[in-house]
C-alpha cells in the first residue's frame, strides 16, 4: 500500500508508530489493520511506513498490535506517488492454510 504512495527505497527507518486494530471477523480485522496504517499517512505529520512488524495477533478475538517503521513524509525526499483514498471490502480475501498465507485487498486510489 505504501509502495503506491512513494518509492519505498527512499524511505529510511527513523521512527516507529504502533497501531492496534480489532474486528468482528478476520476480514473486518484486516480492513481495520490496513485502515490504521493508512491513517498514519493521512494524519499530520504524514508518516510513511517502510516495514511492518506484527507484535501480537489474536485470531480468536480478532485483534492485532503492530509497529510500522519509517519516517515522516517529505516531498523534497520522497517522490509523490498515487494517493490511496481508502481500504475497500471489495473482493477482500484471506487464505490461511498450513503452507499458504495470503491476503487479497483492493484499495481505492
Coordinates of N, CA, C and O in Angstrom, one line a residue:
X1 N 0.8 -1.2 0.0 CA 0.0 0.0 0.0 C 0.9 1.3 0.0 O 0.6 2.2 -0.8
X2 N 1.9 1.3 0.9 CA 2.7 2.5 0.9 C 3.6 2.6 -0.3 O 4.0 3.7 -0.7
X3 N 3.8 1.5 -1.0 CA 4.6 1.5 -2.3 C 3.9 2.3 -3.4 O 4.5 2.7 -4.3
X4 N 2.5 2.4 -3.3 CA 1.8 3.2 -4.2 C 2.0 4.7 -3.9 O 1.9 5.5 -4.8
X5 N 2.2 5.0 -2.7 CA 2.3 6.4 -2.3 C 3.6 7.1 -2.5 O 3.7 8.3 -2.8
X6 N 4.7 6.3 -2.5 CA 6.0 6.8 -2.7 C 7.0 5.6 -3.1 O 6.6 4.5 -2.9
X7 N 8.2 6.0 -3.5 CA 9.2 4.9 -3.7 C 9.8 4.5 -2.4 O 10.4 5.3 -1.7
X8 N 9.6 3.3 -2.0 CA 10.0 2.8 -0.6 C 11.5 2.8 -0.5 O 12.0 2.9 0.7
X9 N 12.2 2.7 -1.5 CA 13.7 2.8 -1.4 C 14.2 4.1 -0.9 O 15.3 4.2 -0.3
X10 N 13.4 5.2 -1.0 CA 13.7 6.5 -0.5 C 13.4 6.7 1.0 O 13.8 7.6 1.6
X11 N 12.6 5.7 1.6 CA 12.2 5.8 2.9 C 13.2 5.2 3.9 O 13.7 4.0 3.6
X12 N 13.6 5.9 4.9 CA 14.5 5.4 5.9 C 13.8 5.1 7.2 O 12.7 5.6 7.4
X13 N 14.4 4.2 8.0 CA 13.8 3.8 9.2 C 14.3 4.8 10.3 O 15.5 4.7 10.7
X14 N 13.5 5.8 10.6 CA 13.9 6.8 11.6 C 13.0 6.8 12.8 O 13.3 7.4 13.8
X15 N 11.8 6.3 12.7 CA 10.8 6.4 13.7 C 9.9 5.2 13.6 O 9.8 4.5 12.6
X16 N 9.2 4.9 14.7 CA 8.2 3.8 14.8 C 6.9 4.3 15.3 O 6.9 5.2 16.1
X17 N 5.8 3.8 14.7 CA 4.5 4.1 15.2 C 3.8 2.8 15.4 O 3.8 1.9 14.6
X18 N 3.1 2.7 16.6 CA 2.4 1.5 16.9 C 0.9 1.7 16.6 O 0.3 2.7 16.9
X19 N 0.3 0.6 16.1 CA -1.2 0.6 15.9 C -1.8 -0.6 16.5 O -1.1 -1.6 16.7
X20 N -3.0 -0.5 16.8 CA -3.8 -1.6 17.3 C -5.1 -1.6 16.5 O -5.6 -0.6 16.0
X21 N -5.7 -2.8 16.2 CA -6.9 -2.9 15.5 C -7.7 -4.1 16.0 O -7.1 -5.1 16.4
X22 N -9.0 -4.0 15.9 CA -9.9 -5.1 16.3 C -11.0 -5.2 15.2 O -11.3 -4.2 14.5
X23 N -11.5 -6.4 15.1 CA -12.6 -6.6 14.2 C -13.6 -7.6 14.7 O -13.4 -8.2 15.8
X24 N -14.6 -7.8 13.9 CA -15.7 -8.8 14.2 C -15.4 -10.1 13.6 O -15.9 -11.1 14.1
X25 N -14.5 -10.2 12.6 CA -14.0 -11.4 12.0 C -12.7 -11.1 11.3 O -12.2 -10.0 11.4
X26 N -12.1 -12.0 10.6 CA -10.8 -11.8 10.1 C -10.8 -10.8 8.9 O -9.9 -10.0 8.8
X27 N -11.8 -10.8 8.1 CA -11.9 -9.8 7.0 C -12.0 -8.4 7.6 O -11.3 -7.5 7.2
X28 N -12.9 -8.2 8.6 CA -13.1 -6.9 9.3 C -11.8 -6.5 10.0 O -11.4 -5.3 9.9
X29 N -11.1 -7.4 10.6 CA -9.8 -7.1 11.2 C -8.8 -6.7 10.2 O -8.1 -5.7 10.4
X30 N -8.7 -7.3 9.1 CA -7.7 -6.9 8.0 C -8.1 -5.5 7.5 O -7.2 -4.7 7.4
X31 N -9.3 -5.2 7.3 CA -9.7 -3.9 6.9 C -9.3 -2.8 7.9 O -8.7 -1.9 7.6
X32 N -9.6 -3.1 9.2 CA -9.2 -2.1 10.3 C -7.7 -2.0 10.4 O -7.1 -0.9 10.7
X33 N -7.0 -3.1 10.3 CA -5.5 -3.1 10.4 C -4.9 -2.2 9.3 O -4.1 -1.3 9.5
X34 N -5.3 -2.4 8.0 CA -4.8 -1.6 6.9 C -5.3 -0.1 7.1 O -4.5 0.8 6.8
X35 N -6.5 0.1 7.5 CA -7.0 1.4 7.7 C -6.2 2.2 8.7 O -6.0 3.4 8.6
X36 N -5.8 1.5 9.8 CA -5.0 2.2 10.8 C -3.7 2.7 10.3 O -3.2 3.8 10.5
X37 N -3.1 1.8 9.4 CA -1.8 2.2 8.8 C -2.0 3.3 7.8 O -1.2 4.3 7.7
X38 N -3.1 3.3 7.0 CA -3.4 4.4 6.1 C -3.6 5.7 6.8 O -3.2 6.7 6.3
X39 N -4.2 5.6 8.0 CA -4.4 6.8 8.8 C -3.1 7.5 9.1 O -3.0 8.8 9.2
X40 N -2.1 6.8 9.4 CA -0.7 7.3 9.7 C -0.3 8.3 8.5 O 0.4 9.3 8.8
X41 N -0.6 7.9 7.3 CA -0.2 8.7 6.2 C -1.1 9.9 5.9 O -0.7 10.9 5.3
X42 N -2.3 9.8 6.4 CA -3.3 10.8 6.2 C -3.4 11.9 7.3 O -4.0 12.9 7.2
X43 N -2.8 11.6 8.5 CA -2.8 12.5 9.6 C -1.5 13.3 9.6 O -0.5 12.8 9.2
X44 N -1.6 14.5 10.0 CA -0.4 15.4 10.0 C 0.3 15.3 11.4 O -0.3 15.4 12.4
X45 N 1.6 15.0 11.4 CA 2.5 14.9 10.3 C 2.4 13.5 9.6 O 2.1 12.5 10.2
X46 N 2.5 13.5 8.3 CA 2.3 12.3 7.5 C 3.5 11.4 7.7 O 4.7 11.7 7.5
X47 N 3.1 10.1 8.0 CA 4.2 9.1 8.3 C 4.1 8.0 7.3 O 3.0 7.4 7.1
X48 N 5.2 7.8 6.6 CA 5.3 6.8 5.6 C 6.0 5.5 6.1 O 7.0 5.6 6.7
X49 N 5.3 4.4 6.0 CA 5.8 3.1 6.6 C 6.6 2.3 5.5 O 6.1 2.2 4.4
X50 N 7.7 1.9 5.9 CA 8.6 1.0 5.1 C 8.5 -0.5 5.5 O 8.5 -1.3 4.7
X51 N 8.4 -0.7 6.8 CA 8.4 -2.0 7.3 C 7.3 -2.1 8.4 O 7.0 -1.2 9.1
X52 N 6.6 -3.3 8.5 CA 5.6 -3.6 9.5 C 6.0 -4.9 10.2 O 6.4 -5.9 9.6
X53 N 5.9 -4.8 11.5 CA 6.2 -6.0 12.4 C 4.9 -6.2 13.2 O 4.4 -5.3 13.9
X54 N 4.4 -7.4 13.2 CA 3.3 -7.8 14.0 C 3.8 -8.2 15.4 O 4.6 -9.1 15.5
X55 N 3.3 -7.5 16.4 CA 3.7 -7.7 17.8 C 2.8 -8.7 18.5 O 3.3 -9.6 19.2
X56 N 1.5 -8.6 18.3 CA 0.5 -9.5 18.8 C -0.6 -9.7 17.8 O -1.0 -8.8 17.1
X57 N -1.0 -11.0 17.7 CA -2.0 -11.4 16.7 C -2.9 -12.4 17.4 O -2.5 -13.5 17.6
X58 N -4.2 -12.0 17.7 CA -5.1 -12.9 18.3 C -6.2 -13.3 17.3 O -7.1 -12.5 17.1
X59 N -6.1 -14.5 16.7 CA -7.0 -14.9 15.7 C -8.4 -15.3 16.3 O -9.4 -15.2 15.6
X60 N -8.4 -15.6 17.6 CA -9.7 -16.0 18.2 C -10.5 -14.8 18.6 O -11.8 -14.8 18.5
X61 N -9.9 -13.7 19.0 CA -10.6 -12.5 19.4 C -10.5 -11.3 18.4 O -10.9 -10.2 18.6
X62 N -9.9 -11.7 17.3 CA -9.8 -10.7 16.1 C -9.1 -9.4 16.6 O -9.7 -8.3 16.4
X63 N -7.9 -9.5 17.1 CA -7.2 -8.2 17.4 C -5.8 -8.4 17.0 O -5.2 -9.5 16.9
X64 N -5.2 -7.2 16.8 CA -3.8 -7.2 16.3 C -3.1 -5.9 16.8 O -3.7 -4.9 17.0
X65 N -1.8 -6.1 17.1 CA -1.0 -5.0 17.5 C 0.3 -5.0 16.7 O 0.9 -6.1 16.6
X66 N 0.6 -3.9 16.1 CA 1.8 -3.9 15.2 C 2.5 -2.6 15.2 O 2.0 -1.6 15.7
X67 N 3.7 -2.6 14.7 CA 4.5 -1.4 14.7 C 4.9 -1.2 13.2 O 5.3 -2.1 12.5
X68 N 4.8 0.1 12.8 CA 5.3 0.5 11.5 C 6.6 1.2 11.6 O 6.7 2.1 12.5
X69 N 7.5 0.9 10.8 CA 8.8 1.6 10.8 C 9.0 2.4 9.6 O 8.8 1.9 8.5
X70 N 9.4 3.7 9.7 CA 9.6 4.5 8.6 C 10.0 5.9 9.0 O 10.8 6.1 9.9
X71 N 9.5 6.9 8.3 CA 9.8 8.3 8.6 C 8.7 9.2 8.2 O 7.8 8.8 7.5
X72 N 8.8 10.5 8.6 CA 7.9 11.5 8.2 C 8.0 11.7 6.7 O 9.1 11.8 6.2
X73 N 6.9 11.8 6.0 CA 6.9 12.1 4.6 C 7.3 13.5 4.2 O 6.9 14.4 4.8
X74 N 8.3 13.6 3.3 CA 8.8 14.8 2.9 C 8.9 14.9 1.4 O 9.6 14.1 0.7
X75 N 8.1 15.8 0.8 CA 8.1 15.9 -0.7 C 9.4 16.2 -1.3 O 9.7 15.8 -2.5
X76 N 10.4 16.8 -0.6 CA 11.7 17.0 -1.1 C 12.5 15.7 -1.2 O 13.5 15.7 -1.9
X77 N 12.1 14.7 -0.4 CA 12.9 13.5 -0.4 C 12.1 12.3 -1.0 O 12.7 11.5 -1.6
X78 N 10.8 12.3 -0.8 CA 10.0 11.1 -1.3 C 9.2 11.5 -2.5 O 8.4 12.5 -2.4
X79 N 9.4 10.8 -3.6 CA 8.6 11.1 -4.8 C 7.1 10.9 -4.5 O 6.8 9.9 -3.9
X80 N 6.3 11.8 -4.9 CA 4.8 11.6 -4.6 C 4.3 10.6 -5.6 O 4.4 10.8 -6.8
X81 N 3.6 9.6 -5.1 CA 3.0 8.6 -6.0 C 1.5 8.8 -6.0 O 1.0 9.9 -6.0
X82 N 0.8 7.7 -6.0 CA -0.6 7.7 -6.1 C -1.2 7.8 -4.7 O -0.8 7.1 -3.8
X83 N -2.2 8.7 -4.5 CA -2.9 8.8 -3.2 C -3.8 7.6 -3.0 O -4.6 7.3 -3.9
X84 N -3.6 6.9 -1.9 CA -4.6 5.9 -1.5 C -5.7 6.5 -0.7 O -5.4 7.0 0.4
X85 N -6.9 6.5 -1.3 CA -8.0 7.2 -0.6 C -8.6 6.3 0.5 O -9.0 6.8 1.5
X86 N -8.7 5.0 0.3 CA -9.4 4.2 1.2 C -9.1 2.7 1.0 O -8.8 2.3 -0.1
X87 N -9.3 1.9 2.1 CA -9.3 0.5 2.0 C -10.7 0.1 1.6 O -11.6 0.7 2.1
X88 N -10.9 -1.0 0.9 CA -12.2 -1.4 0.5 C -12.4 -2.9 0.9 O -11.5 -3.6 1.0
X89 N -13.7 -3.2 1.1 CA -14.0 -4.6 1.3 C -14.2 -5.4 0.0 O -14.4 -6.6 -0.1
X90 N -14.2 -4.7 -1.2 CA -14.4 -5.2 -2.5 C -13.5 -6.4 -2.8 O -12.3 -6.2 -2.9
X91 N -14.1 -7.6 -2.8 CA -13.4 -8.8 -3.1 C -12.2 -9.1 -2.2 O -11.3 -9.8 -2.5
X92 N -12.3 -8.6 -0.9 CA -11.2 -8.9 0.0 C -11.2 -10.4 0.4 O -12.3 -10.9 0.6
X93 N -10.0 -11.0 0.4 CA -9.9 -12.4 0.6 C -8.7 -12.7 1.5 O -7.7 -12.0 1.4
X94 N -8.9 -13.7 2.3 CA -7.8 -14.2 3.2 C -7.7 -15.7 3.0 O -8.6 -16.4 3.0
X95 N -6.4 -16.1 2.6 CA -6.1 -17.6 2.5 C -5.2 -17.9 3.7 O -4.1 -17.4 3.8
X96 N -5.6 -18.8 4.5 CA -4.9 -19.2 5.7 C -4.8 -20.7 5.8 O -5.7 -21.3 6.5
X97 N -3.9 -21.3 5.1 CA -3.7 -22.7 5.2 C -2.4 -23.0 5.7 O -1.5 -22.1 5.9
X98 N -2.1 -24.3 6.0 CA -0.8 -24.7 6.6 C 0.4 -24.2 5.9 O 1.4 -23.7 6.5
X99 N 0.4 -24.2 4.6 CA 1.6 -23.9 3.8 C 1.4 -22.6 2.9 O 2.3 -22.3 2.2
X100 N 0.2 -22.0 3.1 CA 0.0 -20.8 2.3 C -0.8 -19.8 3.1 O -1.9 -20.0 3.6
X101 N -0.3 -18.6 3.2 CA -0.9 -17.5 3.9 C -0.9 -16.2 3.0 O 0.2 -15.7 2.8
X102 N -2.0 -15.8 2.5 CA -2.1 -14.7 1.6 C -3.3 -13.9 1.9 O -4.3 -14.4 2.4
X103 N -3.2 -12.6 1.5 CA -4.4 -11.7 1.6 C -4.5 -11.0 0.2 O -3.5 -10.8 -0.5
X104 N -5.7 -10.8 -0.2 CA -6.0 -10.0 -1.4 C -6.9 -8.9 -1.0 O -8.0 -9.0 -0.4
X105 N -6.4 -7.7 -1.4 CA -7.1 -6.4 -1.0 C -7.1 -5.5 -2.2 O -6.1 -5.3 -2.8
X106 N -8.2 -4.9 -2.4 CA -8.3 -3.8 -3.4 C -8.4 -2.5 -2.7 O -9.2 -2.4 -1.8
X107 N -7.6 -1.6 -3.0 CA -7.6 -0.3 -2.4 C -8.1 0.8 -3.4 O -8.0 0.6 -4.6
X108 N -8.8 1.8 -2.8 CA -9.3 2.9 -3.6 C -8.3 4.0 -3.8 O -7.8 4.5 -2.8
X109 N -7.9 4.2 -5.1 CA -6.9 5.2 -5.4 C -7.5 6.3 -6.2 O -8.5 6.2 -6.8

